[in-house]
Amino acid sequence: MNIIDRYIIKKYLSTFVFTVGIFIVVIVVFDVSEKLDDFLKYKAPMSKVFLEYYALGSIPFFLNMLTPLINFIAVIFFTSKMADQTEVVPILSGGMSFNRFLRPYMIAASIIFLFTLVSNIWIIPYTNKIKVNFENVYVKPHKISTSTMSTHMQIDSNTYVYIDNFDTKRNIGYNFSMEKFDGDQLTEKLMAQSITWDSVATKWKIKDYTVRTIDGLRETMEKGIDRDTTLDMLPRDFETYDNVFTAMDTEELNQRIAKEETRGTGMMTDLLLEKYKRYIGPFSAFILTLMGVSLSSKKVRGGIGLSLGIGIALSFTFLVLVQFSTMFSLKGGLPPLVAILIPNVMFLVLALWLKYKAPK
């Protein structure tokens, strides 16, 4: 790397860190003003509010979500300033191609990409768990669903269960039934008034049950009061509060996806969206960096303000596209991978077009 490369990388990363600091202050101020009534209503300790909820929970969450916007604004800001001070023209007219000019930007974008990817896989799920647990106690406990209605679940290739109502607070399910098949033939059906999770024995306790066993044309019935059984399901499989999947680490998320392929409880789209976001989202660092440099490397009459305004508008457009494609996947049947790729592909095409139009 030459002096220009080091200068650009230093400017890029320092501007990015400075912009992050500004966003942290703005985020905390607005979030406190919005949630202050909830903190007071549910008597949240101030030490937990600032150290646990904000420092370890909300700030990492919002920064991870807004990293594309912050990254784009940082590139637009310092590159526009370089162009306005006539620093870009001498670099390009001195024999450096635009592709070579992009190299230090891409090196800095790679640092942000690696940091975001590592955060998505190992750090953000942990901080999201802290954030969600805090919110479920001190922000919106009244919004937590304590029961799950009419749950159908396939727990292995031959066994299907149904629970009419599961109380997630007491870990009790009512009107439970389990059917076992051999191919297309029903071989056993168990019906019970309730099923309770025993956290000590790590087993399910079935009460007031009836078992119907079918062997060809022969049927037998068995009734009982209590019965312990081991099933491939846990109480957390019935959790329905917001952002439950964002609080899962990557290993747990992959295990849940593998189970969902068998069970088919209707959560596969949410799970896959969360997984693909973690791996594909960080690539926006390269796309938005390319777009930002191509957009702001030319000196314009409007100065830094015009380029910065366009950059902010495009950043919010990117975030809106991400939300729209996510909703189309959740509500409209759009494949999760396609939903995550659409905003990135659209902005990649726009970035390549801007690069083609950029000064050479």
One Martini backbone bead per residue (centre of mass of N, CA, C, O) as a GRO file, in nm:
protein
  360
    1MET     BB    1   0.097   0.035   0.020
    2ASN     BB    2   0.040   0.360  -0.006
    3ILE     BB    3  -0.030   0.669   0.102
    4ILE     BB    4  -0.316   0.682  -0.016
    5ASP     BB    5  -0.424   0.423   0.104
    6ARG     BB    6  -0.382   0.499   0.403
    7TYR     BB    7  -0.551   0.755   0.397
    8ILE     BB    8  -0.825   0.629   0.314
    9ILE     BB    9  -0.851   0.417   0.538
   10LYS     BB   10  -0.839   0.617   0.771
   11LYS     BB   11  -1.083   0.787   0.683
   12TYR     BB   12  -1.292   0.567   0.674
   13LEU     BB   13  -1.273   0.451   0.969
   14SER     BB   14  -1.298   0.719   1.126
   15THR     BB   15  -1.573   0.800   1.009
   16PHE     BB   16  -1.723   0.549   1.098
   17VAL     BB   17  -1.676   0.581   1.404
   18PHE     BB   18  -1.799   0.863   1.428
   19THR     BB   19  -2.083   0.782   1.323
   20VAL     BB   20  -2.139   0.575   1.540
   21GLY     BB   21  -2.133   0.773   1.779
   22ILE     BB   22  -2.374   0.943   1.688
   23PHE     BB   23  -2.583   0.711   1.676
   24ILE     BB   24  -2.573   0.630   1.970
   25VAL     BB   25  -2.682   0.892   2.089
   26VAL     BB   26  -2.949   0.902   1.928
   27ILE     BB   27  -3.063   0.627   2.009
   28VAL     BB   28  -3.069   0.663   2.317
   29VAL     BB   29  -3.244   0.917   2.333
   30PHE     BB   30  -3.496   0.805   2.180
   31ASP     BB   31  -3.536   0.541   2.345
   32VAL     BB   32  -3.576   0.667   2.623
   33SER     BB   33  -3.822   0.846   2.549
   34GLU     BB   34  -4.001   0.594   2.467
   35LYS     BB   35  -3.933   0.394   2.744
   36LEU     BB   36  -3.965   0.542   3.019
   37ASP     BB   37  -4.249   0.453   3.110
   38ASP     BB   38  -4.178   0.149   3.126
   39PHE     BB   39  -3.949   0.167   3.333
   40LEU     BB   40  -4.133   0.289   3.556
   41LYS     BB   41  -4.368   0.084   3.560
   42TYR     BB   42  -4.153  -0.182   3.592
   43LYS     BB   43  -3.901  -0.111   3.764
   44ALA     BB   44  -3.626  -0.042   3.632
   45PRO     BB   45  -3.307  -0.058   3.675
   46MET     BB   46  -3.064   0.164   3.588
   47SER     BB   47  -2.830  -0.033   3.561
   48LYS     BB   48  -2.979  -0.218   3.355
   49VAL     BB   49  -3.053  -0.018   3.140
   50PHE     BB   50  -2.748   0.077   3.063
   51LEU     BB   51  -2.575  -0.191   3.085
   52GLU     BB   52  -2.771  -0.410   2.965
   53TYR     BB   53  -2.965  -0.290   2.748
   54TYR     BB   54  -2.768  -0.094   2.598
   55ALA     BB   55  -2.467  -0.191   2.601
   56LEU     BB   56  -2.555  -0.518   2.545
   57GLY     BB   57  -2.816  -0.476   2.346
   58SER     BB   58  -2.926  -0.226   2.169
   59ILE     BB   59  -2.671  -0.113   2.039
   60PRO     BB   60  -2.583  -0.365   1.878
   61PHE     BB   61  -2.851  -0.398   1.727
   62PHE     BB   62  -2.865  -0.119   1.578
   63LEU     BB   63  -2.584  -0.125   1.449
   64ASN     BB   64  -2.631  -0.379   1.283
   65MET     BB   65  -2.877  -0.264   1.124
   66LEU     BB   66  -2.713   0.031   1.045
   67THR     BB   67  -2.442  -0.024   0.898
   68PRO     BB   68  -2.505   0.041   0.602
   69LEU     BB   69  -2.574   0.340   0.654
   70ILE     BB   70  -2.311   0.423   0.796
   71ASN     BB   71  -2.117   0.338   0.574
   72PHE     BB   72  -2.230   0.514   0.346
   73ILE     BB   73  -2.204   0.790   0.483
   74ALA     BB   74  -1.899   0.779   0.527
   75VAL     BB   75  -1.816   0.761   0.230
   76ILE     BB   76  -1.962   1.011   0.126
   77PHE     BB   77  -1.835   1.223   0.308
   78PHE     BB   78  -1.517   1.189   0.255
   79THR     BB   79  -1.528   1.182  -0.057
   80SER     BB   80  -1.666   1.457  -0.101
   81LYS     BB   81  -1.445   1.615   0.042
   82MET     BB   82  -1.219   1.537  -0.150
   83ALA     BB   83  -1.357   1.648  -0.407
   84ASP     BB   84  -1.401   1.944  -0.301
   85GLN     BB   85  -1.067   1.959  -0.249
   86THR     BB   86  -0.923   1.836  -0.497
   87GLU     BB   87  -0.812   1.512  -0.455
   88VAL     BB   88  -0.915   1.319  -0.685
   89VAL     BB   89  -0.813   1.434  -0.955
   90PRO     BB   90  -0.501   1.396  -0.915
   91ILE     BB   91  -0.513   1.090  -0.880
   92LEU     BB   92  -0.639   1.022  -1.165
   93SER     BB   93  -0.444   1.211  -1.343
   94GLY     BB   94  -0.175   1.046  -1.234
   95GLY     BB   95  -0.271   0.724  -1.336
   96MET     BB   96  -0.502   0.632  -1.166
   97SER     BB   97  -0.734   0.418  -1.154
   98PHE     BB   98  -1.046   0.353  -1.040
   99ASN     BB   99  -0.987   0.064  -0.945
  100ARG     BB  100  -0.737   0.148  -0.777
  101PHE     BB  101  -0.894   0.355  -0.599
  102LEU     BB  102  -1.077   0.122  -0.465
  103ARG     BB  103  -0.891  -0.055  -0.291
  104PRO     BB  104  -0.895   0.084  -0.003
  105TYR     BB  105  -1.199   0.060   0.028
  106MET     BB  106  -1.209  -0.257   0.020
  107ILE     BB  107  -1.032  -0.301   0.265
  108ALA     BB  108  -1.216  -0.154   0.466
  109ALA     BB  109  -1.471  -0.322   0.395
  110SER     BB  110  -1.348  -0.592   0.493
  111ILE     BB  111  -1.335  -0.519   0.789
  112ILE     BB  112  -1.640  -0.471   0.821
  113PHE     BB  113  -1.731  -0.745   0.720
  114LEU     BB  114  -1.589  -0.922   0.935
  115PHE     BB  115  -1.715  -0.789   1.181
  116THR     BB  116  -2.013  -0.844   1.102
  117LEU     BB  117  -1.997  -1.152   1.071
  118VAL     BB  118  -1.901  -1.218   1.356
  119SER     BB  119  -2.136  -1.080   1.498
  120ASN     BB  120  -2.373  -1.242   1.370
  121ILE     BB  121  -2.272  -1.530   1.476
  122TRP     BB  122  -2.159  -1.460   1.795
  123ILE     BB  123  -2.272  -1.179   1.926
  124ILE     BB  124  -2.569  -1.085   1.862
  125PRO     BB  125  -2.728  -1.323   1.986
  126TYR     BB  126  -2.640  -1.256   2.276
  127THR     BB  127  -2.742  -0.958   2.288
  128ASN     BB  128  -3.037  -1.026   2.209
  129LYS     BB  129  -3.099  -1.193   2.460
  130ILE     BB  130  -3.070  -0.960   2.657
  131LYS     BB  131  -3.282  -0.776   2.528
  132VAL     BB  132  -3.530  -0.966   2.532
  133ASN     BB  133  -3.532  -1.029   2.837
  134PHE     BB  134  -3.574  -0.738   2.925
  135GLU     BB  135  -3.837  -0.672   2.765
  136ASN     BB  136  -4.008  -0.913   2.899
  137VAL     BB  137  -3.999  -0.745   3.184
  138TYR     BB  138  -3.969  -0.397   3.129
  139VAL     BB  139  -4.151  -0.333   2.853
  140LYS     BB  140  -4.344  -0.612   2.730
  141PRO     BB  141  -4.507  -0.831   2.914
  142HIS     BB  142  -4.805  -0.801   2.788
  143LYS     BB  143  -4.701  -0.926   2.493
  144ILE     BB  144  -4.673  -1.201   2.598
  145SER     BB  145  -4.725  -1.522   2.504
  146THR     BB  146  -4.863  -1.785   2.723
  147SER     BB  147  -4.997  -1.915   2.457
  148THR     BB  148  -5.051  -2.202   2.241
  149MET     BB  149  -5.241  -2.273   1.958
  150SER     BB  150  -5.283  -2.533   1.772
  151THR     BB  151  -5.044  -2.768   1.766
  152HIS     BB  152  -4.852  -2.900   1.506
  153MET     BB  153  -4.627  -3.197   1.511
  154GLN     BB  154  -4.326  -3.339   1.384
  155ILE     BB  155  -4.083  -3.551   1.552
  156ASP     BB  156  -4.088  -3.770   1.322
  157SER     BB  157  -4.143  -3.985   1.058
  158ASN     BB  158  -4.397  -4.134   1.255
  159THR     BB  159  -4.461  -3.873   1.444
  160TYR     BB  160  -4.755  -3.709   1.586
  161VAL     BB  161  -4.861  -3.394   1.725
  162TYR     BB  162  -5.117  -3.249   1.954
  163ILE     BB  163  -5.196  -2.913   2.083
  164ASP     BB  164  -5.437  -2.700   2.190
  165ASN     BB  165  -5.281  -2.591   2.468
  166PHE     BB  166  -4.990  -2.391   2.558
  167ASP     BB  167  -4.823  -2.317   2.860
  168THR     BB  168  -4.529  -2.127   2.882
  169LYS     BB  169  -4.520  -2.073   3.197
  170ARG     BB  170  -4.593  -2.393   3.296
  171ASN     BB  171  -4.551  -2.625   3.088
  172ILE     BB  172  -4.856  -2.683   2.965
  173GLY     BB  173  -5.060  -2.923   2.800
  174TYR     BB  174  -5.371  -2.947   2.621
  175ASN     BB  175  -5.504  -3.179   2.451
  176PHE     BB  176  -5.335  -3.448   2.387
  177SER     BB  177  -5.177  -3.594   2.088
  178MET     BB  178  -5.052  -3.919   1.951
  179GLU     BB  179  -4.917  -4.039   1.638
  180LYS     BB  180  -4.848  -4.359   1.487
  181PHE     BB  181  -4.668  -4.482   1.200
  182ASP     BB  182  -4.679  -4.731   0.923
  183GLY     BB  183  -4.667  -4.541   0.698
  184ASP     BB  184  -5.022  -4.530   0.645
  185GLN     BB  185  -5.047  -4.673   0.923
  186LEU     BB  186  -5.211  -4.682   1.215
  187THR     BB  187  -5.073  -4.794   1.541
  188GLU     BB  188  -5.094  -4.528   1.738
  189LYS     BB  189  -5.300  -4.362   2.003
  190LEU     BB  190  -5.263  -4.076   2.207
  191MET     BB  191  -5.462  -3.952   2.486
  192ALA     BB  192  -5.471  -3.634   2.674
  193GLN     BB  193  -5.528  -3.379   2.896
  194SER     BB  194  -5.209  -3.372   2.974
  195ILE     BB  195  -4.876  -3.203   2.948
  196THR     BB  196  -4.563  -3.209   3.135
  197TRP     BB  197  -4.271  -3.046   3.219
  198ASP     BB  198  -3.974  -3.201   3.353
  199SER     BB  199  -3.682  -3.041   3.445
  200VAL     BB  200  -3.540  -3.263   3.614
  201ALA     BB  201  -3.601  -3.526   3.421
  202THR     BB  202  -3.641  -3.444   3.123
  203LYS     BB  203  -3.964  -3.489   3.096
  204TRP     BB  204  -4.280  -3.611   3.017
  205LYS     BB  205  -4.606  -3.571   3.168
  206ILE     BB  206  -4.882  -3.788   3.157
  207LYS     BB  207  -5.239  -3.729   3.189
  208ASP     BB  208  -5.506  -3.892   3.141
  209TYR     BB  209  -5.484  -4.160   2.951
  210THR     BB  210  -5.509  -4.299   2.607
  211VAL     BB  211  -5.442  -4.614   2.440
  212ARG     BB  212  -5.432  -4.697   2.091
  213THR     BB  213  -5.389  -5.017   1.946
  214ILE     BB  214  -5.283  -5.125   1.610
  215ASP     BB  215  -5.324  -5.469   1.457
  216GLY     BB  216  -5.482  -5.438   1.210
  217LEU     BB  217  -5.785  -5.580   1.331
  218ARG     BB  218  -5.646  -5.518   1.604
  219GLU     BB  219  -5.755  -5.382   1.925
  220THR     BB  220  -5.629  -5.173   2.194
  221MET     BB  221  -5.682  -5.061   2.537
  222GLU     BB  222  -5.538  -4.789   2.743
  223LYS     BB  223  -5.533  -4.677   3.084
  224GLY     BB  224  -5.425  -4.372   3.270
  225ILE     BB  225  -5.269  -4.134   3.486
  226ASP     BB  226  -4.948  -4.187   3.458
  227ARG     BB  227  -4.672  -4.074   3.230
  228ASP     BB  228  -4.355  -4.124   3.107
  229THR     BB  229  -4.178  -3.931   2.846
  230THR     BB  230  -3.981  -3.916   2.544
  231LEU     BB  231  -3.941  -3.618   2.349
  232ASP     BB  232  -3.867  -3.422   2.050
  233MET     BB  233  -3.936  -3.180   2.273
  234LEU     BB  234  -3.970  -2.838   2.387
  235PRO     BB  235  -4.087  -2.556   2.533
  236ARG     BB  236  -3.934  -2.358   2.327
  237ASP     BB  237  -4.109  -2.453   2.074
  238PHE     BB  238  -4.360  -2.250   2.194
  239GLU     BB  239  -4.237  -1.989   2.150
  240THR     BB  240  -4.381  -1.635   2.064
  241TYR     BB  241  -4.197  -1.416   2.093
  242ASP     BB  242  -4.024  -1.166   1.997
  243ASN     BB  243  -3.717  -1.240   1.855
  244VAL     BB  244  -3.635  -1.544   1.917
  245PHE     BB  245  -3.429  -1.600   1.674
  246THR     BB  246  -3.218  -1.366   1.732
  247ALA     BB  247  -3.135  -1.524   2.019
  248MET     BB  248  -2.993  -1.735   1.852
  249ASP     BB  249  -2.758  -1.925   1.792
  250THR     BB  250  -2.629  -2.080   1.522
  251GLU     BB  251  -2.656  -2.370   1.623
  252GLU     BB  252  -2.952  -2.350   1.719
  253LEU     BB  253  -3.067  -2.262   1.447
  254ASN     BB  254  -2.986  -2.517   1.286
  255GLN     BB  255  -3.142  -2.715   1.464
  256ARG     BB  256  -3.423  -2.588   1.415
  257ILE     BB  257  -3.426  -2.632   1.111
  258ALA     BB  258  -3.401  -2.941   1.115
  259LYS     BB  259  -3.666  -2.983   1.277
  260GLU     BB  260  -3.860  -2.824   1.086
  261GLU     BB  261  -3.844  -3.019   0.844
  262THR     BB  262  -4.019  -3.228   1.011
  263ARG     BB  263  -4.253  -3.062   1.157
  264GLY     BB  264  -4.403  -2.810   1.033
  265THR     BB  265  -4.492  -2.522   1.214
  266GLY     BB  266  -4.427  -2.240   1.031
  267MET     BB  267  -4.100  -2.132   1.089
  268MET     BB  268  -3.902  -2.147   0.843
  269THR     BB  269  -3.892  -1.858   0.731
  270ASP     BB  270  -3.779  -1.719   0.985
  271LEU     BB  271  -3.522  -1.890   1.008
  272LEU     BB  272  -3.399  -1.835   0.723
  273LEU     BB  273  -3.388  -1.530   0.741
  274GLU     BB  274  -3.191  -1.520   0.979
  275LYS     BB  275  -2.961  -1.679   0.848
  276TYR     BB  276  -2.917  -1.508   0.585
  277LYS     BB  277  -2.861  -1.237   0.721
  278ARG     BB  278  -2.591  -1.320   0.859
  279TYR     BB  279  -2.437  -1.388   0.573
  280ILE     BB  280  -2.535  -1.156   0.360
  281GLY     BB  281  -2.541  -0.870   0.487
  282PRO     BB  282  -2.224  -0.795   0.494
  283PHE     BB  283  -2.198  -0.745   0.172
  284SER     BB  284  -2.296  -0.444   0.174
  285ALA     BB  285  -2.022  -0.309   0.215
  286PHE     BB  286  -1.930  -0.333  -0.084
  287ILE     BB  287  -2.172  -0.210  -0.234
  288LEU     BB  288  -2.186   0.071  -0.082
  289THR     BB  289  -1.898   0.153  -0.140
  290LEU     BB  290  -1.912   0.158  -0.446
  291MET     BB  291  -2.145   0.361  -0.458
  292GLY     BB  292  -2.020   0.592  -0.293
  293VAL     BB  293  -1.772   0.648  -0.469
  294SER     BB  294  -1.920   0.685  -0.745
  295LEU     BB  295  -2.103   0.927  -0.638
  296SER     BB  296  -1.857   1.120  -0.476
  297SER     BB  297  -1.590   1.161  -0.679
  298LYS     BB  298  -1.748   1.408  -0.785
  299LYS     BB  299  -1.755   1.735  -0.846
  300VAL     BB  300  -2.013   1.946  -0.722
  301ARG     BB  301  -2.211   2.222  -0.681
  302GLY     BB  302  -2.352   2.118  -0.403
  303GLY     BB  303  -2.155   1.948  -0.271
  304ILE     BB  304  -2.172   1.763   0.011
  305GLY     BB  305  -2.481   1.785   0.061
  306LEU     BB  306  -2.584   1.641  -0.192
  307SER     BB  307  -2.442   1.367  -0.156
  308LEU     BB  308  -2.549   1.315   0.130
  309GLY     BB  309  -2.850   1.317   0.060
  310ILE     BB  310  -2.842   1.084  -0.142
  311GLY     BB  311  -2.719   0.875   0.052
  312ILE     BB  312  -2.947   0.873   0.263
  313ALA     BB  313  -3.174   0.796   0.068
  314LEU     BB  314  -3.044   0.524  -0.022
  315SER     BB  315  -3.021   0.394   0.256
  316PHE     BB  316  -3.326   0.392   0.321
  317THR     BB  317  -3.403   0.232   0.072
  318PHE     BB  318  -3.254  -0.024   0.152
  319LEU     BB  319  -3.407  -0.076   0.420
  320VAL     BB  320  -3.689  -0.088   0.292
  321LEU     BB  321  -3.632  -0.328   0.104
  322VAL     BB  322  -3.571  -0.528   0.327
  323GLN     BB  323  -3.853  -0.514   0.461
  324PHE     BB  324  -4.026  -0.585   0.216
  325SER     BB  325  -3.899  -0.861   0.146
  326THR     BB  326  -3.960  -0.987   0.420
  327MET     BB  327  -4.272  -0.961   0.406
  328PHE     BB  328  -4.305  -1.125   0.142
  329SER     BB  329  -4.199  -1.385   0.276
  330LEU     BB  330  -4.401  -1.405   0.522
  331LYS     BB  331  -4.683  -1.332   0.340
  332GLY     BB  332  -4.610  -1.417   0.009
  333GLY     BB  333  -4.389  -1.664  -0.046
  334LEU     BB  334  -4.109  -1.571  -0.056
  335PRO     BB  335  -3.810  -1.673  -0.073
  336PRO     BB  336  -3.572  -1.608   0.155
  337LEU     BB  337  -3.321  -1.583  -0.029
  338VAL     BB  338  -3.450  -1.381  -0.227
  339ALA     BB  339  -3.522  -1.162  -0.018
  340ILE     BB  340  -3.220  -1.104   0.060
  341LEU     BB  341  -3.107  -1.051  -0.239
  342ILE     BB  342  -3.263  -0.819  -0.372
  343PRO     BB  343  -3.130  -0.559  -0.250
  344ASN     BB  344  -2.836  -0.636  -0.328
  345VAL     BB  345  -2.875  -0.665  -0.636
  346MET     BB  346  -2.995  -0.388  -0.698
  347PHE     BB  347  -2.748  -0.226  -0.577
  348LEU     BB  348  -2.532  -0.354  -0.754
  349VAL     BB  349  -2.635  -0.249  -1.022
  350LEU     BB  350  -2.622   0.050  -0.940
  351ALA     BB  351  -2.318   0.054  -0.871
  352LEU     BB  352  -2.215  -0.027  -1.156
  353TRP     BB  353  -2.340   0.217  -1.300
  354LEU     BB  354  -2.190   0.437  -1.135
  355LYS     BB  355  -1.909   0.338  -1.211
  356TYR     BB  356  -1.941   0.388  -1.517
  357LYS     BB  357  -2.003   0.712  -1.456
  358ALA     BB  358  -1.748   0.762  -1.343
  359PRO     BB  359  -1.459   0.905  -1.311
  360LYS     BB  360  -1.139   0.840  -1.500
   0.00000   0.00000   0.00000
